[in-house]
Structure formats: structure tokens, C-alpha cells
Short mmCIF file of C-alpha atoms in Angstrom, two decimals:
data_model
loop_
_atom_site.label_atom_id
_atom_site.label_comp_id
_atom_site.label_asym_id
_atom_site.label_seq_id
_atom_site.Cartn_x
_atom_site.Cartn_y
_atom_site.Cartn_z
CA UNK A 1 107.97 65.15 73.71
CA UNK A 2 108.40 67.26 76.73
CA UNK A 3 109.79 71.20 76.43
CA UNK A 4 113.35 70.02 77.94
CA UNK A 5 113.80 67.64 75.17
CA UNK A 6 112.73 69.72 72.56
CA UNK A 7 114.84 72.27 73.51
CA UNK A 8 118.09 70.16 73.51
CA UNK A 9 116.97 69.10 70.09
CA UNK A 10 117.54 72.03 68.93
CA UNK A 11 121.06 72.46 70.77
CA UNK A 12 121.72 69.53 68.82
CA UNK A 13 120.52 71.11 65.59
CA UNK A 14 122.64 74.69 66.10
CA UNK A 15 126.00 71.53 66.80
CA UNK A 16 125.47 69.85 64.01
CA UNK A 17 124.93 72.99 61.76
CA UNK A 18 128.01 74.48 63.08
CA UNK A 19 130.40 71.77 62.93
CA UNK A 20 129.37 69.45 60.63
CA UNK A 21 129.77 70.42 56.74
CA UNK A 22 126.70 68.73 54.87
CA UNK A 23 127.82 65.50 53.35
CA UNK A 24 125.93 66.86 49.90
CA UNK A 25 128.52 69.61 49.87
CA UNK A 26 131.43 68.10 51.19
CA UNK A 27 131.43 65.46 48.40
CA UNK A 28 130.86 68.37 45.83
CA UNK A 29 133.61 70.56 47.35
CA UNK A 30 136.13 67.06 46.75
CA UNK A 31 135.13 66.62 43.21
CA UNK A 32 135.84 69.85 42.77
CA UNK A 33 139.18 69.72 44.59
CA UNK A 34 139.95 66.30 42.52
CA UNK A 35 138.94 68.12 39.17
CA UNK A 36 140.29 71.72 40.07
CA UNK A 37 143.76 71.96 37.19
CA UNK A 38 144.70 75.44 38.65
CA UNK A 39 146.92 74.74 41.26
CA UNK A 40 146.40 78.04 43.18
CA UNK A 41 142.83 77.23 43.29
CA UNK A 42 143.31 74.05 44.28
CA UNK A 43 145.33 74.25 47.20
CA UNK A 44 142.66 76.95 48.11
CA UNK A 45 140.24 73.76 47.89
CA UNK A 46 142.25 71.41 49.59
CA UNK A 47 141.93 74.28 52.20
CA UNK A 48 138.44 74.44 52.64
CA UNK A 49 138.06 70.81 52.79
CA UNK A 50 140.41 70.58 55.61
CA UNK A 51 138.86 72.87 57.37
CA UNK A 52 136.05 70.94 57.30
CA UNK A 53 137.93 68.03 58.79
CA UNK A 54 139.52 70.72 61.69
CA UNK A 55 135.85 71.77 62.62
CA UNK A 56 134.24 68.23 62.86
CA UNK A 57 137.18 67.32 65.13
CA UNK A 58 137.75 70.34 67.42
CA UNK A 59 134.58 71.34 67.32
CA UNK A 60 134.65 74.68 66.38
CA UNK A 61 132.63 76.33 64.02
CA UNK A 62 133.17 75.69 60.26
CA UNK A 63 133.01 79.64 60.24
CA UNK A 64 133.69 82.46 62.45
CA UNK A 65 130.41 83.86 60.52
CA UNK A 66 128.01 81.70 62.54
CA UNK A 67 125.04 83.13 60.96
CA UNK A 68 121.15 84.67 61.17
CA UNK A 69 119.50 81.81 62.24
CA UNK A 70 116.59 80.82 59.36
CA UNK A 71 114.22 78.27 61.14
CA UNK A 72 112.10 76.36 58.70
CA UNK A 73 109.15 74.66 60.08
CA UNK A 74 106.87 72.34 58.10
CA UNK A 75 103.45 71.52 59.83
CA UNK A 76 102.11 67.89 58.25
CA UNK A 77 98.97 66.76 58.78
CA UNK A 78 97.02 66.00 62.05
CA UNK A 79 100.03 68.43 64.28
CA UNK A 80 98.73 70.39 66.51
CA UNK A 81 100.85 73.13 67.83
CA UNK A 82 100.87 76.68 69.79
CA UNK A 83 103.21 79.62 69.61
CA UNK A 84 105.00 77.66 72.14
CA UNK A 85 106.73 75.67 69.85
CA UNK A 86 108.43 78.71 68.74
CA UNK A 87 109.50 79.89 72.33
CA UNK A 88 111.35 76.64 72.93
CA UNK A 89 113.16 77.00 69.28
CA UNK A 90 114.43 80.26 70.23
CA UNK A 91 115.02 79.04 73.67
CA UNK A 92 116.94 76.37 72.03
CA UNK A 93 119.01 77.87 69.18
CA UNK A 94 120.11 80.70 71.52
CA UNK A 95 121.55 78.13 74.60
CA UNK A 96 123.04 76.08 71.43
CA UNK A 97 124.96 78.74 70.29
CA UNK A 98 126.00 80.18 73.58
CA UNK A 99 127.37 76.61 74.80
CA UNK A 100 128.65 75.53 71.66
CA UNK A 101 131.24 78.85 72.11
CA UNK A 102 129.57 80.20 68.73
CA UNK A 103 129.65 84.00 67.65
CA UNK A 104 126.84 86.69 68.99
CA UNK A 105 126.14 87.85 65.53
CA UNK A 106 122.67 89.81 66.38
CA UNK A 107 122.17 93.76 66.54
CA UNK A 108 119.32 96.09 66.49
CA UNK A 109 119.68 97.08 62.34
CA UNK A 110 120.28 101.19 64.03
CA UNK A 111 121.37 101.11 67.07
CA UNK A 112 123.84 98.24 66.13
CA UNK A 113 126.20 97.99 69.44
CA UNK A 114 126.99 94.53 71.00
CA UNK A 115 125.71 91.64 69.24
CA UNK A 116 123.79 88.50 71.00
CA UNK A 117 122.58 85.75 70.45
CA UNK A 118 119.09 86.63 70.20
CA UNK A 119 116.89 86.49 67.15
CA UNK A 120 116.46 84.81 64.10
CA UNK A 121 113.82 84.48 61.16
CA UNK A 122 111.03 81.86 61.26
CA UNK A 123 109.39 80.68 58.10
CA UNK A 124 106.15 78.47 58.78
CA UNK A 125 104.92 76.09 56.26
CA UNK A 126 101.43 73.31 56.24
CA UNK A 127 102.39 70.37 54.29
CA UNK A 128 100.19 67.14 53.31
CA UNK A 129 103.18 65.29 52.45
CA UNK A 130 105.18 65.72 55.38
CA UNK A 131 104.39 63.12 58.42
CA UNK A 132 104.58 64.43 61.19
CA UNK A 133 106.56 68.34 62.26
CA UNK A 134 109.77 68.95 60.35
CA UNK A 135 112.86 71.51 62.30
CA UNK A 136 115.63 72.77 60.22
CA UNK A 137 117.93 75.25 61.32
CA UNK A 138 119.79 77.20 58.08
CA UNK A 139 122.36 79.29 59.90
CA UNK A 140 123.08 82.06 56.87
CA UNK A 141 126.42 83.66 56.68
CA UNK A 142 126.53 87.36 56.17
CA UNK A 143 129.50 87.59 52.98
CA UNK A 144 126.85 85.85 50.66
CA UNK A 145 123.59 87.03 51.88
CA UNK A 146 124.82 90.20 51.26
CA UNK A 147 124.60 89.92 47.83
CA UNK A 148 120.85 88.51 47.33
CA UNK A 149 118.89 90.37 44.49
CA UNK A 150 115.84 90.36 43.21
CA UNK A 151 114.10 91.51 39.86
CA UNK A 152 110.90 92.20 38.60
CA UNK A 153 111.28 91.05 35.22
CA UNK A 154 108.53 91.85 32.34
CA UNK A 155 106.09 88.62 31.90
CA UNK A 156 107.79 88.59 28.61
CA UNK A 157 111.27 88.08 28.74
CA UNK A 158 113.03 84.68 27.89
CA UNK A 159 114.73 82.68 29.78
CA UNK A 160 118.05 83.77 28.22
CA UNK A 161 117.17 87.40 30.87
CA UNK A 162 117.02 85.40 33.38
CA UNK A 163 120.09 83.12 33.04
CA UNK A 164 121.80 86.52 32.15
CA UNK A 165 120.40 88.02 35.34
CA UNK A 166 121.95 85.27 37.69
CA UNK A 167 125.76 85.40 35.82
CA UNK A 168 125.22 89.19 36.58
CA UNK A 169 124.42 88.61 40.46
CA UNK A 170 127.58 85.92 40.55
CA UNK A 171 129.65 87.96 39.30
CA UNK A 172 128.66 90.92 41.51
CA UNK A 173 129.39 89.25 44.77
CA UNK A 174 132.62 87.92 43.44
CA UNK A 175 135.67 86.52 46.02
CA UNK A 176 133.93 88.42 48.42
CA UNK A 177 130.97 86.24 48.94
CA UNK A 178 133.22 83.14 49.32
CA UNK A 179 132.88 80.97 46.59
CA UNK A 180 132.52 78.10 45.09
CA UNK A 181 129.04 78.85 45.89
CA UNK A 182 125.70 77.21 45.80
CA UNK A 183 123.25 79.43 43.54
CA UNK A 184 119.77 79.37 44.75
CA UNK A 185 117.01 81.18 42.39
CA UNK A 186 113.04 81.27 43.12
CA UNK A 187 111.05 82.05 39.98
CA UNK A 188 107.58 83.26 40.52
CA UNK A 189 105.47 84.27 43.13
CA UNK A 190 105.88 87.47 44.84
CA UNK A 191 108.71 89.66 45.53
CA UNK A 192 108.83 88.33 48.85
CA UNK A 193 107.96 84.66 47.44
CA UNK A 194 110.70 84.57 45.09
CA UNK A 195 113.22 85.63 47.67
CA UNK A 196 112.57 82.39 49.80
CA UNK A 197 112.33 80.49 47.05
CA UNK A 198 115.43 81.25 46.46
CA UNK A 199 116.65 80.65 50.10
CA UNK A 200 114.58 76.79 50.31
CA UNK A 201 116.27 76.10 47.38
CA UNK A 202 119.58 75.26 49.71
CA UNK A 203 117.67 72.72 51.63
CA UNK A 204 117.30 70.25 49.12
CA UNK A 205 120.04 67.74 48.31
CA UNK A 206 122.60 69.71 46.14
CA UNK A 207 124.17 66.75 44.71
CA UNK A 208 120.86 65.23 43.30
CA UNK A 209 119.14 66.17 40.48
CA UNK A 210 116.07 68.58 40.03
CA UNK A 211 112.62 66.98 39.67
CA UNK A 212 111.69 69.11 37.04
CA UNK A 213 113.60 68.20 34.04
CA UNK A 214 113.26 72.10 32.99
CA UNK A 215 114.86 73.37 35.96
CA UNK A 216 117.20 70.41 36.08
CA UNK A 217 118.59 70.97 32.71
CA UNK A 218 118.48 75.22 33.21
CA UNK A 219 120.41 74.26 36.69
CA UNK A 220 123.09 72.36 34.71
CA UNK A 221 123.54 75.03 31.95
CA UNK A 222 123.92 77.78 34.57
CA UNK A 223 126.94 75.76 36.51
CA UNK A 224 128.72 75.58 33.29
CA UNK A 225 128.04 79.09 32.53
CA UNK A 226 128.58 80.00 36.52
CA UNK A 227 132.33 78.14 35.93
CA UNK A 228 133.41 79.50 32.75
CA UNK A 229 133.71 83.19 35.03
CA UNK A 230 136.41 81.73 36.53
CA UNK A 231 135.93 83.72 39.76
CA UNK A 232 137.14 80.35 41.56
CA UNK A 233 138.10 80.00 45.84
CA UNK A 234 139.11 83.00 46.93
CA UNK A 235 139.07 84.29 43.41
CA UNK A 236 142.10 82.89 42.67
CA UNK A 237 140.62 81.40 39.33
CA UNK A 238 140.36 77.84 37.76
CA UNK A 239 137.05 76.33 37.03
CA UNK A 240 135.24 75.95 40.74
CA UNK A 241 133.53 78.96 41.12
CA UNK A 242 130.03 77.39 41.43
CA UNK A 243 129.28 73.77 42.85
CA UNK A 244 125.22 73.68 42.20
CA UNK A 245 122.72 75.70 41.11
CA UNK A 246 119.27 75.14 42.92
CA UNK A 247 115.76 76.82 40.94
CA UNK A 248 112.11 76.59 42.59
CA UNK A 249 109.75 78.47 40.76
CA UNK A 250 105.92 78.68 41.54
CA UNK A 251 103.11 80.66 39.62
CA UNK A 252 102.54 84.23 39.54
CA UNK A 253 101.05 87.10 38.39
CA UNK A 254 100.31 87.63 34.34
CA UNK A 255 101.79 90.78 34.90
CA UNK A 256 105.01 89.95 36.70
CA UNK A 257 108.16 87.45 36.60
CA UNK A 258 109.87 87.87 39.83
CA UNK A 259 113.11 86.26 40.29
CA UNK A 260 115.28 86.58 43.44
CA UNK A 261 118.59 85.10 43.89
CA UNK A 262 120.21 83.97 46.66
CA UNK A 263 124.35 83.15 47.14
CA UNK A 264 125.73 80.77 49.57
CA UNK A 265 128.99 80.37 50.37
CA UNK A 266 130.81 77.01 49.94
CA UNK A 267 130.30 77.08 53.81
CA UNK A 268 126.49 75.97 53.07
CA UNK A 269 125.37 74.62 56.44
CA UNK A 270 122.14 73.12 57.71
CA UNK A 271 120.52 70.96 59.73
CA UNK A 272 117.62 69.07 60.45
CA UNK A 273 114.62 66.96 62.90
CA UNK A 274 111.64 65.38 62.45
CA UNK A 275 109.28 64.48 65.33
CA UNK A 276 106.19 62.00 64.76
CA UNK A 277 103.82 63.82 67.00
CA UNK A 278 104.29 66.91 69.55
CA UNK A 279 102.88 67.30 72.43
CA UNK A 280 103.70 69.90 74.74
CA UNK B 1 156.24 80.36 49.65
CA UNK B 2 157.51 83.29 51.68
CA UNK B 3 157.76 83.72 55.38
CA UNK B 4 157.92 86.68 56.91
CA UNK B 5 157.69 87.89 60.65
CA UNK B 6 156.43 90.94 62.27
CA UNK B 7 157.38 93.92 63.34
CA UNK B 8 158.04 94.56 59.57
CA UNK B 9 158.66 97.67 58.00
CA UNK B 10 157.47 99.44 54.41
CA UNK B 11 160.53 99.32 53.65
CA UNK B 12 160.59 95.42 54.18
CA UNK B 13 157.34 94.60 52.71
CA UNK B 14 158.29 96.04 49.06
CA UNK B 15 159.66 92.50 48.17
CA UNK B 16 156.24 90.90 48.15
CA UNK B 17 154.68 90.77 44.72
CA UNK B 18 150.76 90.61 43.94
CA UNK B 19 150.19 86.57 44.02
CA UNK B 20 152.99 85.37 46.50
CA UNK B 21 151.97 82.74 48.94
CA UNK B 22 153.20 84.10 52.25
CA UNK B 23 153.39 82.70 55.89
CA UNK B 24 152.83 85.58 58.46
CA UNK B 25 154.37 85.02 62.38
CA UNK B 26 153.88 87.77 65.00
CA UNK B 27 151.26 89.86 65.73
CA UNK B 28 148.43 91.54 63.94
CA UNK B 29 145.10 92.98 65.45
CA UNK B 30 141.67 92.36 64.66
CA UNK B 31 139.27 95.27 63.86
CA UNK B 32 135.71 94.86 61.74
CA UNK B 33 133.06 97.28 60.96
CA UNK B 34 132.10 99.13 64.38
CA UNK B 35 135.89 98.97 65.18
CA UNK B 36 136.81 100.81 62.22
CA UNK B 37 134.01 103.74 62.76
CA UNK B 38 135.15 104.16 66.14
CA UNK B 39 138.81 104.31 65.29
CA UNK B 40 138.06 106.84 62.78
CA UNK B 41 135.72 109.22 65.11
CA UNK B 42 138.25 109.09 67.65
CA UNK B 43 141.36 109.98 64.66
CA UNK B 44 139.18 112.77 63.58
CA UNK B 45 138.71 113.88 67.24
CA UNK B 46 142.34 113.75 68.03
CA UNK B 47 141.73 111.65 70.65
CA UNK B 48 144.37 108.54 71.19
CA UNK B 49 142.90 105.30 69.92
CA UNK B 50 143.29 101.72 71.87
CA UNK B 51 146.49 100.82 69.44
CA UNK B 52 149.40 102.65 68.33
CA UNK B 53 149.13 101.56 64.18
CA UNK B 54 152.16 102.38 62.84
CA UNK B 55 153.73 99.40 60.94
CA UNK B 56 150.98 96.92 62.16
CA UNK B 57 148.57 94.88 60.38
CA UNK B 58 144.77 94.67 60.86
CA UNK B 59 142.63 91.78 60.04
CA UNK B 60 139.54 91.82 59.18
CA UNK B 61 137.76 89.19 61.24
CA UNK B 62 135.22 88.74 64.17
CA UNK B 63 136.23 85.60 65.73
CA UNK B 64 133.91 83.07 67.72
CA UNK B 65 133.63 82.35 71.21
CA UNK B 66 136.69 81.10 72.83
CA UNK B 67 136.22 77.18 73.57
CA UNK B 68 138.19 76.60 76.78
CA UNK B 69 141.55 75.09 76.14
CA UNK B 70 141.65 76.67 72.99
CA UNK B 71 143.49 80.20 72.39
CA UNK B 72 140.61 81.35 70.15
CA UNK B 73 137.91 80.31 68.27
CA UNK B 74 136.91 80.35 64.34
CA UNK B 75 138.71 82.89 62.92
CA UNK B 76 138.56 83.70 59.18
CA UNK B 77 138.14 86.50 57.37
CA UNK B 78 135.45 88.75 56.22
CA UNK B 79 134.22 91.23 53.61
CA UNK B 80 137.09 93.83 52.93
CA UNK B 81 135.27 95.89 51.07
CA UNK B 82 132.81 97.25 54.19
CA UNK B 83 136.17 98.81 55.43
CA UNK B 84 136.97 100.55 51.98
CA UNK B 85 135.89 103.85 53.68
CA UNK B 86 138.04 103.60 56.85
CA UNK B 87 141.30 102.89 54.91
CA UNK B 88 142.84 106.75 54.16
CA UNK B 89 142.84 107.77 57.86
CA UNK B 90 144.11 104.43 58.91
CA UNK B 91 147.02 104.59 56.30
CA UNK B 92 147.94 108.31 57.77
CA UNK B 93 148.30 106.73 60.87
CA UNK B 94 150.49 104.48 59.76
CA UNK B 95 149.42 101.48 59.25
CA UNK B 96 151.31 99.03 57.06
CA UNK B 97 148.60 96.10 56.09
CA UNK B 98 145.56 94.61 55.71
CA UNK B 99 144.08 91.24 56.02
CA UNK B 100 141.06 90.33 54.48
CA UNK B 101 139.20 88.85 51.84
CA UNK B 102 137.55 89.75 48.35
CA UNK B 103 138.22 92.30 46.22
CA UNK B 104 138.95 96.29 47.40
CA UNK B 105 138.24 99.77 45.68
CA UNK B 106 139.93 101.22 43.16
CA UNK B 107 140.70 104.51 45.79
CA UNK B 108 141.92 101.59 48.04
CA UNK B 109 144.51 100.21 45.15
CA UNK B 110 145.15 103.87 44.98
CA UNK B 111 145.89 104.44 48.93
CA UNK B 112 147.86 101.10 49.01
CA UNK B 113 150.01 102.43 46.85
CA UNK B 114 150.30 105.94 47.76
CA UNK B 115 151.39 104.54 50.95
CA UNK B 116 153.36 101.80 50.51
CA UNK B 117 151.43 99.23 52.06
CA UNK B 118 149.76 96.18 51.61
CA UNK B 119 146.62 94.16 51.13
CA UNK B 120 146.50 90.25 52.42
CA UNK B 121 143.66 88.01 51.65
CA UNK B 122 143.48 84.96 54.19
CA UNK B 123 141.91 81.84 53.19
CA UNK B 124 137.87 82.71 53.44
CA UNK B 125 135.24 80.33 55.18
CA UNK B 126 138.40 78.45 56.81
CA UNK B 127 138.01 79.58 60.09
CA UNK B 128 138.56 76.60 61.94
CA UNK B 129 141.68 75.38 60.17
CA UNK B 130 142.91 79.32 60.67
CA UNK B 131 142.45 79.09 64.62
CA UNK B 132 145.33 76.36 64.84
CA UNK B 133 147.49 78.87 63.77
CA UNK B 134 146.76 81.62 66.55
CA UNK B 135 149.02 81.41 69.83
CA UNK B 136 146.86 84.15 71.96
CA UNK B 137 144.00 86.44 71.58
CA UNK B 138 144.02 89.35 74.13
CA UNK B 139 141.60 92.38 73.94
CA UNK B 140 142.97 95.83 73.52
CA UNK B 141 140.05 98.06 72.42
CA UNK B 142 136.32 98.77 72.31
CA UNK B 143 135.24 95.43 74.28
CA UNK B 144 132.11 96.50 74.66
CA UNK B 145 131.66 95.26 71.13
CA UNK B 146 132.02 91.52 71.75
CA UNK B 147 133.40 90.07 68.43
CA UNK B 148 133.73 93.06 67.13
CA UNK B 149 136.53 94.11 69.50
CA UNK B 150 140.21 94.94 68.60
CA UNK B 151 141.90 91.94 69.60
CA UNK B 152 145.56 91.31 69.66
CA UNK B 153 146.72 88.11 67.97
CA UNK B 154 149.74 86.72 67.97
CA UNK B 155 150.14 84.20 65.44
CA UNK B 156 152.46 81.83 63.66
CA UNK B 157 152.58 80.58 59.98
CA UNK B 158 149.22 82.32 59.34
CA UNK B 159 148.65 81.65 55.43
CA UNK B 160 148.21 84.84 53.41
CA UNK B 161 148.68 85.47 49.47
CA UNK B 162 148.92 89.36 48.91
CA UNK B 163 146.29 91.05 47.07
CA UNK B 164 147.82 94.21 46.45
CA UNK B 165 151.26 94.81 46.65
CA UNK B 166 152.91 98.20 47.50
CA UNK B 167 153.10 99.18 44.22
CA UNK B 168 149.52 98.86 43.56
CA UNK B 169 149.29 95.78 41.25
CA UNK B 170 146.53 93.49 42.28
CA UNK B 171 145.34 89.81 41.24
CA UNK B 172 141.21 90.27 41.88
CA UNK B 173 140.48 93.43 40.47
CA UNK B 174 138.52 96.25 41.43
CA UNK B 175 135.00 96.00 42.97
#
């Protein structure tokens, strides 16, 4: 692996991300569209999935809202690396985006003025069970990230709190945040912790089933819940307001429960590499 | 479904009910966030702003790069609801609509009606679907802000259901 190639790589990653739905969420989005009664709603489906279709095959980008640029990297075992690494991915993700015609998106949080295609958020993790170095680019959309919240709930609440907590935060963001959505919620941790717990909770599969029978079965009961709001596409109604739910949870504090949760919008892209060994 | 084509007039735009499915032709101007705060400094400066508003339409949306041989690039809609403040001194300018998507104020319902205009919401997170139905794209204000320019669109068919009708009545509620 050689810089040049790393860096188109990544071009490839920011493409992919961009103009290719996930298959996960495309095949929810259909089920959806095939279930959906409400015809308003469902035309508002049928809408969303072509777009899908009109992306993939123009190549433009799913959404004008091309994101913040989250860049997950998972070390496994016997990688060696330098800050290098992280020159080329920003090297990479902002060439993608420029020749890929996708939207400058970035500003100074004050001075604001014209946005570029510089920056992004890196999240470095050391795995055992990965092999080798795992990329994924998460390209987050402003509408739902917008309404992320977090709580610092009393070590003794139930779960009911917490269930209430997340129909609270769905409701808040509302049409606005572009639903059907994918819920992500990190138990646990740290304020900061629970937040991107929250946020990894997107990259798994959304169409397959939670590990942890506890969180599986709290995942299913909050869809149901999530759908009986009726918020729906464009919050036009029927029963598609939600198409997964995704928890993580890790210990904490006896003193604390944090819980953050995190809203994507049906537009849930990612995209990701894995490289045996780096050398650069 | 209802077509209608612009120019339009208030007067014009009273038949469209809260709910109807409407196809929009003609042309209707971009303007986001920054766009909006500049407009606003410059109203409250008396100064003359990059567009003459009266009876025109602003959408809400910061489109993508052009790709060439395209006329624009992804071009949906965003958050409403960041523009809530700017909507009283646009309205006295004369304005006529918005395009956006989500829910508005209450004060907004309240300006909407007050002056007769209207609130569109465009299908959200479709942005590539929405570019087919843009002819041209040319800037007419604050370029310096990239996407967040004011562009001039013209467009044809451009699917819209209204979200607030002239008389105030609105299908999403309040935020």
C-alpha cells in the first residue's frame, strides 16, 4: 500500500457513500414502501426510493446535504501506523468530494463564511478482533444531527425513562429531521461515550438483529412505539416513521446512566475498506 | 394534483388548500441561512438586496456542485425552521412563498397568514430525483457564499404539497 493508492481509496469511499444508498436501508426503505397503507406517505416513499435509483445512475449525491465527514478507524492487531495515515484520509475525503461535484459543507463554527471541503471528525479505535486496519467514512447530514440529545439519567431509573426519553427526542426532531429514520442510542459510559455510542450504532447492519437479546428485543419495542407517532416521510403520516432502532450500551459509573441519542435520516449513508497490512 | 406556473400572484395562490399535491414551473430562488441574515441586514439598512421579492418564491436549499452536463446538482430541501426568524421582513417585502421542509413556528403560521402567502414543503432527502426537474441555476446574490448563494432556478414540474395555506391552516403542526 503506497500513499497514492490509499488516497484513491478513500475517493472511492466519499463515491460510494455519496451515491450509493446502503443495501441494509434500501431494502428497509421498500418494505416500508410495500407495507406503507397511507397513500400520501407512500408516494412520499416511492419518492425516496427513486431517488435512490436517480443518484446511483447519474451520479449525484443521494443528498444535497453531503455531510461532516465521521472517519472511523479500527486498529487490529500487529498494524503499525503514524499520524500519516490520517493526512492521506483527509487528503483523500477532501479530493473525493471536490471531484465527485459534492457540496463544501465546512465553516469555522463563528466566523462561518464560505464553506470547504476541509475537515471532518476522526474517531480511533484498537481492536483484537479486527484483522488487519478497518476505513469507514459516515458522511452525517446536518437536519438529523441537529437533533442529537443526551441525558444524564439517575442510576435508578427504569428502562421505561429511557424508552420514554427516546419517543421524546423522535418526536422533537419531527419532519424536520427527515424521517423514516434510523434511531441510534448509546447507554453507558460517559457523556461523551454515550454520544458515539449512539453514532457507531449506524454502522452495524440495520436489517439484522441485535446480539444482545436485551437490546434486540428493547430495539424492536421502540420501532413499534417509534411508528405508532405517526410522524411518517415528510410528516405526512402513516406508519413509517422509524425503520430501525440501533442500542450499544457499555458500563459506567454507579452514579450515572448516560444515554445519548442520535437521529439519522432515511438518507443513512456509509461506507467502508479494509486493508490486510499498511505500509507507508 | 395541481399545476401551477410562476409569476403567480396572492391573489392566485388563495386556491391552494393545506395538503394539495402541486406541480410548480417557473422560477423560484434559492436562499439558506447566511443568505437570509444578509438579506435582512441589508432590508434593515435600506440598502437594495440582490433580488427584487415581490411575488417570488424562495427555497430553502444549498445545492451540490454542478456535475458538468448537468444544470445543477442535488437539490433538496432543508430545515425551515432555521429561517423562522427571517420570515416578517421578507413577507414586507413581498414575498409570496416558501419552499422547504418540516414543520414552521406558530408566529410563522401567523405571518403566512397575515400576508397571504404560502408555505411549500418539497420532498426531503430527494435531492437527486429533485435535480431532474431544474432547467438552469444562475447566481444572483452573495456568491461569495458558495452553496449558500441566492441562486435563480428555473424549474419545471417541481413537486410541492403546501404546508400552510394563505389562510393559515397547516397539515404538520407547530414546532
Amino acid at each position: 500500500m503506497n500513499k497514492s493508492k490509499l488516497k484513491l481509496e478513500i475517493e472511492r469511499l466519499v463515491e460510494k457513500a455519496s451515491f450509493s444508498l446502503r443495501k441494509d436501508v434500501y431494502k428497509l426503505i421498500n418494505k416500508a414502501y410495500l407495507a406503507e397503507k397511507n397513500n400520501k406517505a407512500k408516494t412520499a416513499l416511492s419518492w425516496i426510493l427513486d431517488n435512490a435509483k436517480v443518484a446511483e445512475a447519474e451520479r449525484l449525491a443521494i443528498c444535497q446535504d453531503t455531510g461532516l465527514p465521521i472517519i472511523f478507524i479500527e486498529i487490529g492487531k500487529g498494524i503499525k501506523i503514524s499520524s500519516d495515515l490520517i493526512d492521506i484520509i483527509k487528503e483523500g475525503i477532501e479530493s473525493g468530494y471536490e471531484k465527485n461535484y459534492l457540496r463544501p459543507s465546512i465553516v469555522d463554527p463563528i466566523k462561518r463564511g464560505k464553506p470547504s471541503y476541509q475537515g471532518g471528525v476522526f474517531h480511533i479505535d484498537f481492536s483484537k478482533n479486527q484483522k488487519g486496519l478497518k476505513i469507514t467514512l459516515f458522511p452525517k447530514g446536518f437536519g438529523s444531527e441537529n437533533k442529537s440529545r443526551l441525558r444524564m439519567f439517575n442510576p435508578t431509573v427504569g428502562i421505561d425513562k429511557i424508552e420514554e426519553f427516546v419517543l421524546e427526542t423522535v418526536t422533537k426532531a419531527g419532519p424536520e429531521a427527515c424521517p423514516p429514520f434510523v434511531v441510534g442510542v448509546g447507554i453507558g459510559g460517559t457523556s461523551d461515550h454515550a454520544i458515539l455510542l449512539a453514532k457507531k450504532a449506524f454502522l452495524s447492519e440495520i436489517d439484522k438483529p441485535n446480539p444482545d437479546i436485551y437490546l434486540n428485543t428493547l430495539e424492536k419495542t421502540l420501532v413499534k412505539k417509534i411508528n405508532a407517532l405517526k410522524i411518517g416521510p415528510m410528516g405526512l403520516g402513516g406508519n413509517t416513521t422509524c425503520l430501525a432502532v440501533k442500542i450499544k450500551k457499555v458500563k459506567t459509573h454507579i452514579a450515572g446512566l448516560p444515554v445519548g441519542v442520535n437521529i439519522s435520516c432515511h438518507a443513512l449513508r456509509s461506507a467502508s475498506v479494509n486493508f490486510k497490512r499498511i505500509i507507508l | 394534483m395541481i399545476n401551477i406556473k410562476t409569476p403567480i400572484t396572492k391573489k392566485e395562490i388563495k386556491v391552494l388548500k393545506a395538503g394539495d399535491a402541486v406541480l410548480l414551473s417557473g422560477i423560484i430562488y434559492t436562499a439558506r441561512d447566511q443568505a437570509h441574515k444578509k438579506l435582512v441586514e441589508l432590508i434593515e439598512q435600506n440598502k437594495k438586496l440582490p433580488l427584487e421579492l415581490k411575488n417570488q418564491i424562495v427555497y430553502y436549499c444549498g445545492p451540490t456542485a454542478t456535475p458538468p452536463g448537468k444544470s445543477i446538482g442535488s437539490c433538496g430541501p432543508t430545515t425551515s425552521s432555521r429561517m423562522d426568524p427571517f420570515v416578517e421582513p421578507l413577507f414586507k417585502q413581498g414575498l409570496l412563498g416558501m419552499i422547504g421542509k418540516g414543520r414552521r413556528s406558530k408566529k410563522v403560521r401567523d405571518f403566512v397568514k397575515k400576508y397571504n402567502g404560502i408555505y411549500f414543503i418539497s420532498p426531503s432527502g430527494c435531492g437527486a430525483l429533485l435535480a431532474g426537474k431544474v432547467l438552469s441555476k444562475t447566481v444572483v446574490g452573495f456568491k461569495e457564499l458558495g452553496p449558500e448563494a441566492i441562486y435563480r432556478l428555473e424549474v419545471k414540474d417541481f413537486p410541492l404539497i403546501v404546508s400552510i395555506d394563505p389562510f393559515g391552516k397547516s397539515i404538520l403542526g407547530d414546532v
